Amino acid sequence: MTVKPTPLREQTRSVVRSLLARTAIELFAAKGYDNTTLDEVAAAAGISRRTLFNYFRNKEDLALSSLAEQGDLIAARLAERPADEDPWAALRAAFQVLEEIDMTAEGRLEFITLLFGNDSLRAGHAEKQARWQDLLAPLIEPRLPDTERGTLQARAIAATAIVCLQVANEEWVRLRGQADMLDLYDTAVQAIRRPT
């Protein structure tokens, strides 16, 4: 018998995934990503390793799961923006959702430090952000003048905005969280959009 997913079941699964990921991030921050086992994550969460694998494919998936969710949140926020809004302004407003995620500044600093401090996670982060580009570009394209290269332009804008967000995050970590991350993003965007 196959159980049909219901909105409540999906919402519950999402909450459980989020709690498991948060537990894992706390352990990764305390012990290091490479020094933390999935058995330890499962034990800290009060579940079996087998149950953990019902929610995540592997350790990297567990560490990076919030990035996929963040991409979905950004895309949803971008879709809500006025259709005639400049693509860069719409993206900036959509990225604001990252500041609304329920995570302390210390927790965010630990998470981003963890991401950028591990080669495997950094590569997985880049892969997740490529998915963000796939989510955002179709929402940017209708905001552009109608040309035969609109798809290319939309993908270029999405990719550039994501890279600006990444370098803003890296600078935010370097400053130990002592700056506004979206102000740093604005500075990065201004650097690439400045007329020469």
Tab-separated table of C-alpha atoms in Angstrom:
chain	number	residue	atom	x	y	z
A	1	MET	CA	0.000	0.000	0.000
A	2	THR	CA	1.371	3.415	-0.993
A	3	VAL	CA	0.691	6.308	1.349
A	4	LYS	CA	-0.351	9.394	-0.567
A	5	PRO	CA	1.424	12.530	0.683
A	6	THR	CA	-0.887	15.084	2.218
A	7	PRO	CA	-0.097	18.739	2.915
A	8	LEU	CA	0.082	18.004	6.656
A	9	ARG	CA	2.357	14.999	6.099
A	10	GLU	CA	4.626	17.079	3.839
A	11	GLN	CA	4.686	19.924	6.366
A	12	THR	CA	5.562	17.506	9.169
A	13	ARG	CA	8.338	15.978	7.042
A	14	SER	CA	9.707	19.456	6.344
A	15	VAL	CA	9.713	20.370	10.052
A	16	VAL	CA	11.453	17.111	10.981
A	17	ARG	CA	14.064	17.640	8.236
A	18	SER	CA	14.684	21.156	9.498
A	19	LEU	CA	15.105	19.994	13.110
A	20	LEU	CA	17.449	17.177	12.086
A	21	ALA	CA	19.514	19.551	9.958
A	22	ARG	CA	19.743	22.061	12.802
A	23	THR	CA	20.923	19.311	15.176
A	24	ALA	CA	23.537	18.241	12.642
A	25	ILE	CA	24.787	21.801	12.061
A	26	GLU	CA	25.221	22.275	15.821
A	27	LEU	CA	27.279	19.073	15.997
A	28	PHE	CA	29.278	19.949	12.895
A	29	ALA	CA	30.069	23.356	14.386
A	30	ALA	CA	31.117	21.837	17.716
A	31	LYS	CA	33.120	18.839	16.458
A	32	GLY	CA	33.858	19.668	12.843
A	33	TYR	CA	32.125	18.268	9.794
A	34	ASP	CA	34.670	15.530	9.130
A	35	ASN	CA	34.807	14.492	12.802
A	36	THR	CA	31.043	14.060	13.216
A	37	THR	CA	29.427	10.764	12.304
A	38	LEU	CA	25.874	10.186	11.179
A	39	ASP	CA	25.449	7.881	14.179
A	40	GLU	CA	26.262	10.839	16.436
A	41	VAL	CA	23.761	13.054	14.619
A	42	ALA	CA	21.072	10.380	14.914
A	43	ALA	CA	21.798	9.861	18.619
A	44	ALA	CA	21.717	13.617	19.317
A	45	ALA	CA	18.364	13.821	17.532
A	46	GLY	CA	17.015	10.811	19.413
A	47	ILE	CA	16.427	8.717	16.303
A	48	SER	CA	18.039	5.734	14.631
A	49	ARG	CA	20.546	6.037	11.808
A	50	ARG	CA	18.028	4.263	9.574
A	51	THR	CA	15.381	6.886	10.345
A	52	LEU	CA	17.919	9.614	9.561
A	53	PHE	CA	18.344	8.070	6.089
A	54	ASN	CA	14.585	8.343	5.560
A	55	TYR	CA	15.104	12.113	5.516
A	56	PHE	CA	18.600	12.555	4.029
A	57	ARG	CA	20.604	10.644	1.427
A	58	ASN	CA	23.975	11.229	3.069
A	59	LYS	CA	25.955	13.500	5.375
A	60	GLU	CA	26.450	16.202	2.742
A	61	ASP	CA	22.722	16.263	1.986
A	62	LEU	CA	22.110	16.730	5.705
A	63	ALA	CA	24.588	19.607	5.942
A	64	LEU	CA	23.325	21.360	2.789
A	65	SER	CA	19.591	20.734	3.052
A	66	SER	CA	18.806	24.255	4.200
A	67	LEU	CA	20.359	25.676	1.018
A	68	ALA	CA	17.767	23.951	-1.168
A	69	GLU	CA	15.025	25.305	1.068
A	70	GLN	CA	16.550	28.783	0.915
A	71	GLY	CA	16.530	28.655	-2.887
A	72	ASP	CA	12.838	27.787	-2.834
A	73	LEU	CA	12.128	30.669	-0.426
A	74	ILE	CA	14.057	33.142	-2.590
A	75	ALA	CA	12.230	31.988	-5.732
A	76	ALA	CA	8.848	32.270	-4.012
A	77	ARG	CA	9.669	35.783	-2.801
A	78	LEU	CA	10.908	36.779	-6.287
A	79	ALA	CA	7.686	35.475	-7.845
A	80	GLU	CA	5.716	37.759	-5.494
A	81	ARG	CA	7.575	40.899	-6.581
A	82	PRO	CA	5.841	43.384	-8.959
A	83	ALA	CA	6.218	42.290	-12.590
A	84	ASP	CA	7.528	45.689	-13.701
A	85	GLU	CA	10.216	45.895	-11.011
A	86	ASP	CA	13.831	46.008	-12.181
A	87	PRO	CA	15.346	42.494	-12.000
A	88	TRP	CA	18.185	43.619	-9.720
A	89	ALA	CA	15.799	45.364	-7.316
A	90	ALA	CA	13.490	42.334	-7.334
A	91	LEU	CA	16.398	39.991	-6.567
A	92	ARG	CA	17.601	42.240	-3.747
A	93	ALA	CA	14.121	42.190	-2.240
A	94	ALA	CA	13.884	38.420	-2.693
A	95	PHE	CA	17.254	37.862	-0.966
A	96	GLN	CA	15.824	39.686	2.051
A	97	VAL	CA	14.075	36.405	2.917
A	98	LEU	CA	17.467	35.060	4.007
A	99	GLU	CA	17.502	37.582	6.844
A	100	GLU	CA	14.097	36.308	7.977
A	101	ILE	CA	15.229	32.701	8.480
A	102	ASP	CA	14.993	31.659	12.116
A	103	MET	CA	18.693	31.421	12.941
A	104	THR	CA	20.816	33.440	15.316
A	105	ALA	CA	23.706	35.468	13.948
A	106	GLU	CA	26.071	33.101	15.762
A	107	GLY	CA	24.361	30.071	14.239
A	108	ARG	CA	24.485	31.624	10.772
A	109	LEU	CA	28.167	32.448	11.235
A	110	GLU	CA	28.904	28.858	12.294
A	111	PHE	CA	26.958	27.472	9.337
A	112	ILE	CA	28.598	29.677	6.697
A	113	THR	CA	32.035	29.108	8.223
A	114	LEU	CA	31.364	25.377	8.055
A	115	LEU	CA	30.299	25.620	4.401
A	116	PHE	CA	33.296	27.597	3.246
A	117	GLY	CA	35.766	25.691	5.431
A	118	ASN	CA	35.182	22.249	3.917
A	119	ASP	CA	35.997	21.471	0.276
A	120	SER	CA	33.218	18.887	-0.089
A	121	LEU	CA	30.591	21.216	1.363
A	122	ARG	CA	31.866	24.145	-0.671
A	123	ALA	CA	31.424	22.066	-3.849
A	124	GLY	CA	27.956	20.985	-2.716
A	125	HIS	CA	27.137	24.614	-1.966
A	126	ALA	CA	28.095	25.567	-5.531
A	127	GLU	CA	25.857	22.784	-6.847
A	128	LYS	CA	22.899	24.006	-4.768
A	129	GLN	CA	23.461	27.546	-5.974
A	130	ALA	CA	23.431	26.320	-9.580
A	131	ARG	CA	19.943	25.019	-8.782
A	132	TRP	CA	19.072	28.487	-7.484
A	133	GLN	CA	20.059	29.851	-10.880
A	134	ASP	CA	17.643	27.404	-12.525
A	135	LEU	CA	14.890	28.564	-10.157
A	136	LEU	CA	15.513	32.300	-10.501
A	137	ALA	CA	16.283	32.762	-14.200
A	138	PRO	CA	12.737	31.972	-15.425
A	139	LEU	CA	11.404	34.519	-12.921
A	140	ILE	CA	13.864	37.166	-14.113
A	141	GLU	CA	13.365	36.706	-17.863
A	142	PRO	CA	9.862	38.271	-18.033
A	143	ARG	CA	11.292	41.404	-16.394
A	144	LEU	CA	13.745	41.934	-19.265
A	145	PRO	CA	13.161	43.614	-22.617
A	146	ASP	CA	11.912	41.106	-25.171
A	147	THR	CA	14.955	39.837	-27.091
A	148	GLU	CA	16.020	36.557	-28.592
A	149	ARG	CA	18.686	36.321	-25.869
A	150	GLY	CA	16.425	36.939	-22.894
A	151	THR	CA	17.054	33.488	-21.443
A	152	LEU	CA	20.816	34.011	-21.598
A	153	GLN	CA	20.497	37.445	-20.018
A	154	ALA	CA	18.244	36.135	-17.250
A	155	ARG	CA	20.654	33.305	-16.459
A	156	ALA	CA	23.582	35.748	-16.433
A	157	ILE	CA	21.771	38.071	-14.019
A	158	ALA	CA	20.786	35.176	-11.742
A	159	ALA	CA	24.315	33.741	-11.750
A	160	THR	CA	25.899	37.131	-11.092
A	161	ALA	CA	23.509	37.942	-8.256
A	162	ILE	CA	24.213	34.545	-6.658
A	163	VAL	CA	27.976	35.081	-6.895
A	164	CYS	CA	27.551	38.544	-5.351
A	165	LEU	CA	25.589	36.923	-2.521
A	166	GLN	CA	28.326	34.342	-2.040
A	167	VAL	CA	31.151	36.892	-1.861
A	168	ALA	CA	29.014	38.971	0.514
A	169	ASN	CA	28.653	35.907	2.745
A	170	GLU	CA	32.394	35.249	2.594
A	171	GLU	CA	33.102	38.871	3.582
A	172	TRP	CA	30.489	38.660	6.346
A	173	VAL	CA	32.315	35.613	7.756
A	174	ARG	CA	35.675	37.383	7.433
A	175	LEU	CA	34.195	40.260	9.448
A	176	ARG	CA	32.865	37.713	11.980
A	177	GLY	CA	29.277	38.826	11.369
A	178	GLN	CA	30.006	42.455	12.280
A	179	ALA	CA	28.328	43.908	9.176
A	180	ASP	CA	24.971	43.714	7.491
A	181	MET	CA	25.192	40.887	4.964
A	182	LEU	CA	22.763	42.516	2.516
A	183	ASP	CA	24.734	45.782	2.662
A	184	LEU	CA	27.764	43.717	1.653
A	185	TYR	CA	25.680	42.202	-1.158
A	186	ASP	CA	24.739	45.703	-2.324
A	187	THR	CA	28.426	46.669	-2.383
A	188	ALA	CA	29.266	43.591	-4.471
A	189	VAL	CA	26.454	44.337	-6.945
A	190	GLN	CA	27.519	47.969	-7.227
A	191	ALA	CA	31.047	46.814	-8.079
A	192	ILE	CA	29.888	44.798	-11.091
A	193	ARG	CA	27.176	47.187	-12.249
A	194	ARG	CA	29.283	50.332	-12.051
A	195	PRO	CA	29.814	51.878	-15.484
A	196	THR	CA	33.438	51.833	-16.588
